Amino acid sequence: GIQVEQSPPDLILQEGANSTLRCNFSDSVNNLQWFHQNPWGQLINLFYIPSGTKQNGRLSATTVATERYSLLYISSSQTTDSGVYFCAVTSMNYGGSQGNLIFGKGTKLSVKP
Amino acid sequence: DTAVSQTPKYLVTQMGNDKSIKCEQNLGHDTMYWYKQDSKKFLKIMFSYNNKELIINETVPNRFSPKSPDKAHLNLHINSLELGDSAVYFCASSPNRGRWRNTEAFFGQGTRLTVV
């Protein structure tokens, strides 16, 4: 099946710093989503971005589908950005017709005041 | 209004018991899912239902039985609970299915199951 690798696995930032999280995937995808799991365990949709670039406030994401990677940018980080960031994909060749997401292992972000 | 809601949020039970987790979505989506998040935070698909029909069962023990009374509800029933079933279970839904259609999934708040 498709492999989804996220880097770095852990990231510690000082408040106000910028960061880039990366997601590599091993097959063609027809869906890619970024999620934030907050310290209370909720999975919050950040971006639905199978290709192209999107921005939402301090967050932006870019997916280059032909090169099989996606990037999540966090600018001017705040303590409330802490949590785990997941990349998840639906593969055209593995369960894509069912739409089930394959998750990476996540990047754990800690933002210090 | 909560788009995908699960109940209960926390569930503590003894080994051998049978329990159910309920899920409802008010997004009008066709497809619903159950995911399991283990102690290492890894999320994995368990079941996928489309319009009340089981589409996928990812090597889940048959002690786990999903039930979909209508396309807005997907409940998870677990028989003979074991210690290893302790995890967070997430329900999700998405609007479309099909090989060439894009989907965006929305998740419930999760149910933390602890088997003692």
CSV table of C-alpha atoms in Angstrom, one decimal:
chain,number,residue,atom,x,y,z
A,1,GLY,CA,0.0,0.0,0.0
A,2,ILE,CA,0.9,3.7,-0.1
A,3,GLN,CA,3.5,4.9,2.4
A,4,VAL,CA,3.1,8.4,4.0
A,5,GLU,CA,6.2,9.8,5.8
A,6,GLN,CA,6.2,13.0,7.8
A,7,SER,CA,9.2,15.0,9.0
A,8,PRO,CA,10.4,16.0,11.4
A,9,PRO,CA,8.8,13.7,14.0
A,10,ASP,CA,9.2,16.3,16.7
A,11,LEU,CA,9.7,20.0,16.6
A,12,ILE,CA,10.1,22.6,19.4
A,13,LEU,CA,9.7,26.2,18.6
A,14,GLN,CA,9.9,29.5,20.4
A,15,GLU,CA,6.7,31.5,20.1
A,16,GLY,CA,6.8,33.7,17.0
A,17,ALA,CA,9.1,31.4,15.0
A,18,ASN,CA,8.2,30.0,11.6
A,19,SER,CA,8.3,26.3,10.6
A,20,THR,CA,7.8,23.9,7.7
A,21,LEU,CA,6.4,20.4,8.1
A,22,ARG,CA,6.8,17.9,5.3
A,23,CYS,CA,4.8,15.0,4.0
A,24,ASN,CA,6.1,12.6,1.4
A,25,PHE,CA,3.9,9.9,-0.2
A,26,SER,CA,4.9,6.9,-2.3
A,27,ASP,CA,2.0,6.8,-4.9
A,28,SER,CA,-0.4,9.0,-6.8
A,29,VAL,CA,-3.1,10.5,-4.6
A,30,ASN,CA,-6.5,11.9,-5.3
A,31,ASN,CA,-6.9,13.4,-1.8
A,32,LEU,CA,-4.5,15.0,0.7
A,33,GLN,CA,-5.5,16.5,4.0
A,34,TRP,CA,-3.6,18.2,6.8
A,35,PHE,CA,-5.0,17.9,10.3
A,36,HIS,CA,-4.1,19.3,13.7
A,37,GLN,CA,-4.7,17.1,16.7
A,38,ASN,CA,-4.9,19.5,19.6
A,39,PRO,CA,-3.9,18.6,23.2
A,40,TRP,CA,-7.5,17.6,23.9
A,41,GLY,CA,-7.4,15.0,21.1
A,42,GLN,CA,-9.6,16.7,18.6
A,43,LEU,CA,-8.7,16.2,14.9
A,44,ILE,CA,-9.2,19.6,13.2
A,45,ASN,CA,-9.2,20.0,9.4
A,46,LEU,CA,-6.6,22.4,8.3
A,47,PHE,CA,-6.4,21.9,4.6
A,48,TYR,CA,-7.9,19.8,1.9
A,49,ILE,CA,-5.1,20.1,-0.7
A,50,PRO,CA,-4.6,17.3,-3.3
A,51,SER,CA,-2.6,19.8,-5.4
A,52,GLY,CA,-1.7,23.5,-5.4
A,53,THR,CA,-1.3,26.1,-2.7
A,54,LYS,CA,-3.8,27.3,-0.1
A,55,GLN,CA,-3.5,29.8,2.7
A,56,ASN,CA,-5.6,30.3,5.9
A,57,GLY,CA,-4.3,33.0,8.2
A,58,ARG,CA,-0.9,32.1,9.5
A,59,LEU,CA,-1.0,28.6,7.9
A,60,SER,CA,-0.4,27.7,4.3
A,61,ALA,CA,0.1,24.5,2.5
A,62,THR,CA,1.5,23.4,-0.8
A,63,THR,CA,1.2,20.0,-2.5
A,64,VAL,CA,3.3,19.1,-5.5
A,65,ALA,CA,1.5,16.0,-6.6
A,66,THR,CA,3.9,15.1,-9.4
A,67,GLU,CA,6.8,15.0,-7.0
A,68,ARG,CA,4.7,13.3,-4.3
A,69,TYR,CA,5.1,15.7,-1.4
A,70,SER,CA,3.2,18.4,0.6
A,71,LEU,CA,4.4,21.1,2.9
A,72,LEU,CA,2.6,22.8,5.7
A,73,TYR,CA,3.9,26.3,6.7
A,74,ILE,CA,3.3,27.8,10.1
A,75,SER,CA,4.2,31.4,10.5
A,76,SER,CA,4.5,33.4,13.7
A,77,SER,CA,3.8,30.3,15.8
A,78,GLN,CA,1.6,30.6,18.9
A,79,THR,CA,1.4,28.3,21.9
A,80,THR,CA,-2.1,27.2,20.7
A,81,ASP,CA,-0.4,25.7,17.6
A,82,SER,CA,1.0,23.0,19.8
A,83,GLY,CA,-0.2,19.5,19.1
A,84,VAL,CA,0.3,16.8,16.5
A,85,TYR,CA,0.1,17.6,12.8
A,86,PHE,CA,-1.0,14.8,10.5
A,87,CYS,CA,-0.9,14.4,6.8
A,88,ALA,CA,-3.3,11.9,5.3
A,89,VAL,CA,-3.8,10.8,1.7
A,90,THR,CA,-6.2,8.7,-0.4
A,91,SER,CA,-4.4,6.7,-3.0
A,92,MET,CA,-5.8,6.2,-6.4
A,93,ASN,CA,-4.4,2.7,-6.3
A,94,TYR,CA,-5.1,1.6,-2.8
A,95,GLY,CA,-8.6,2.1,-1.4
A,96,GLY,CA,-9.0,5.3,-3.4
A,97,SER,CA,-12.4,4.2,-4.5
A,98,GLN,CA,-13.5,3.9,-0.9
A,99,GLY,CA,-12.0,7.2,0.1
A,100,ASN,CA,-10.3,5.9,3.2
A,101,LEU,CA,-7.4,8.1,4.4
A,102,ILE,CA,-3.9,6.7,5.0
A,103,PHE,CA,-2.2,8.7,7.8
A,104,GLY,CA,1.4,9.6,8.4
A,105,LYS,CA,2.8,9.2,11.9
A,106,GLY,CA,2.5,12.9,12.5
A,107,THR,CA,4.8,15.8,13.6
A,108,LYS,CA,4.6,16.7,17.2
A,109,LEU,CA,4.9,20.4,17.6
A,110,SER,CA,5.6,22.2,20.9
A,111,VAL,CA,5.5,26.0,20.9
A,112,LYS,CA,7.2,27.5,24.0
A,113,PRO,CA,6.1,30.9,25.3
B,1,ASP,CA,-24.0,22.4,15.5
B,2,THR,CA,-21.5,19.5,15.6
B,3,ALA,CA,-20.9,18.1,12.1
B,4,VAL,CA,-19.8,14.6,13.3
B,5,SER,CA,-20.6,13.6,16.8
B,6,GLN,CA,-19.7,10.6,18.8
B,7,THR,CA,-20.9,9.3,22.1
B,8,PRO,CA,-19.6,8.6,24.6
B,9,LYS,CA,-16.5,10.7,24.8
B,10,TYR,CA,-14.9,8.4,27.4
B,11,LEU,CA,-15.7,4.8,28.1
B,12,VAL,CA,-14.1,2.7,30.8
B,13,THR,CA,-15.1,-1.0,31.0
B,14,GLN,CA,-14.0,-4.4,32.1
B,15,MET,CA,-12.5,-7.1,30.0
B,16,GLY,CA,-15.1,-9.4,28.5
B,17,ASN,CA,-17.9,-6.8,28.3
B,18,ASP,CA,-19.7,-5.7,25.2
B,19,LYS,CA,-19.9,-2.0,24.4
B,20,SER,CA,-21.2,0.3,21.6
B,21,ILE,CA,-20.0,3.7,20.4
B,22,LYS,CA,-22.5,5.8,18.4
B,23,CYS,CA,-21.7,8.2,15.6
B,24,GLU,CA,-23.9,10.6,13.8
B,25,GLN,CA,-23.2,13.1,11.0
B,26,ASN,CA,-25.4,16.0,9.9
B,27,LEU,CA,-23.4,16.9,6.8
B,28,GLY,CA,-25.4,14.8,4.3
B,29,HIS,CA,-22.3,12.8,3.5
B,30,ASP,CA,-22.6,9.4,1.7
B,31,THR,CA,-19.6,7.7,3.3
B,32,MET,CA,-18.7,7.1,7.0
B,33,TYR,CA,-15.7,5.5,8.6
B,34,TRP,CA,-14.3,4.2,11.8
B,35,TYR,CA,-10.6,4.8,12.6
B,36,LYS,CA,-8.5,3.6,15.5
B,37,GLN,CA,-5.7,5.7,17.1
B,38,ASP,CA,-3.3,3.6,19.2
B,39,SER,CA,-1.2,4.6,22.1
B,40,LYS,CA,1.5,5.9,19.7
B,41,LYS,CA,-1.0,8.2,18.0
B,42,PHE,CA,-1.0,6.2,14.8
B,43,LEU,CA,-4.4,6.4,13.0
B,44,LYS,CA,-5.6,3.5,11.0
B,45,ILE,CA,-8.9,2.8,9.0
B,46,MET,CA,-11.1,0.1,10.4
B,47,PHE,CA,-14.3,0.3,8.4
B,48,SER,CA,-15.8,2.3,5.6
B,49,TYR,CA,-19.5,2.4,4.8
B,50,ASN,CA,-21.2,4.0,1.8
B,51,ASN,CA,-25.0,4.5,1.9
B,52,LYS,CA,-25.3,1.9,4.7
B,53,GLU,CA,-23.2,-0.7,2.7
B,54,LEU,CA,-19.9,-2.0,4.1
B,55,ILE,CA,-17.2,-1.1,1.7
B,56,ILE,CA,-14.0,-2.0,3.5
B,57,ASN,CA,-13.0,-3.9,6.6
B,58,GLU,CA,-9.3,-3.6,7.3
B,59,THR,CA,-8.4,-6.9,9.0
B,60,VAL,CA,-10.4,-6.0,12.1
B,61,PRO,CA,-11.3,-8.8,14.4
B,62,ASN,CA,-14.9,-9.9,14.0
B,63,ARG,CA,-15.5,-8.9,17.6
B,64,PHE,CA,-15.9,-5.5,16.0
B,65,SER,CA,-19.2,-5.0,14.2
B,66,PRO,CA,-20.3,-1.8,12.6
B,67,LYS,CA,-24.0,-1.1,12.2
B,68,SER,CA,-25.4,1.6,9.9
B,69,PRO,CA,-29.2,2.1,10.4
B,70,ASP,CA,-29.1,4.9,7.9
B,71,LYS,CA,-26.5,6.9,6.0
B,72,ALA,CA,-26.3,9.5,8.8
B,73,HIS,CA,-25.4,7.0,11.5
B,74,LEU,CA,-22.6,4.5,11.9
B,75,ASN,CA,-22.3,2.7,15.2
B,76,LEU,CA,-19.5,0.5,16.4
B,77,HIS,CA,-20.3,-2.5,18.6
B,78,ILE,CA,-17.4,-4.4,20.3
B,79,ASN,CA,-17.9,-7.8,21.8
B,80,SER,CA,-15.8,-9.5,24.4
B,81,LEU,CA,-13.5,-6.5,25.0
B,82,GLU,CA,-9.8,-7.1,25.4
B,83,LEU,CA,-7.1,-5.0,27.0
B,84,GLY,CA,-5.6,-4.4,23.6
B,85,ASP,CA,-8.8,-2.7,22.4
B,86,SER,CA,-7.9,0.3,24.5
B,87,ALA,CA,-7.5,3.2,22.1
B,88,VAL,CA,-9.2,6.3,20.8
B,89,TYR,CA,-11.8,5.5,18.2
B,90,PHE,CA,-12.7,8.2,15.6
B,91,CYS,CA,-15.7,8.3,13.4
B,92,ALA,CA,-15.5,10.3,10.2
B,93,SER,CA,-17.6,11.1,7.1
B,94,SER,CA,-16.9,12.3,3.6
B,95,PRO,CA,-19.2,13.5,0.8
B,96,ASN,CA,-18.2,11.4,-2.2
B,97,ARG,CA,-16.8,8.1,-3.2
B,98,GLY,CA,-15.4,6.7,-6.4
B,99,ARG,CA,-12.0,6.3,-7.9
B,100,TRP,CA,-11.9,9.7,-9.6
B,101,ARG,CA,-13.7,11.8,-7.0
B,102,ASN,CA,-12.0,13.8,-4.4
B,103,THR,CA,-13.1,13.6,-0.8
B,104,GLU,CA,-12.6,15.6,2.3
B,105,ALA,CA,-13.1,13.8,5.5
B,106,PHE,CA,-14.4,15.3,8.7
B,107,PHE,CA,-13.8,13.7,12.1
B,108,GLY,CA,-15.7,13.4,15.3
B,109,GLN,CA,-14.1,14.3,18.6
B,110,GLY,CA,-13.1,10.7,19.4
B,111,THR,CA,-14.1,8.1,22.0
B,112,ARG,CA,-11.3,7.1,24.4
B,113,LEU,CA,-11.9,3.5,25.3
B,114,THR,CA,-10.1,2.0,28.3
B,115,VAL,CA,-10.4,-1.7,29.0
B,116,VAL,CA,-9.4,-2.7,32.5
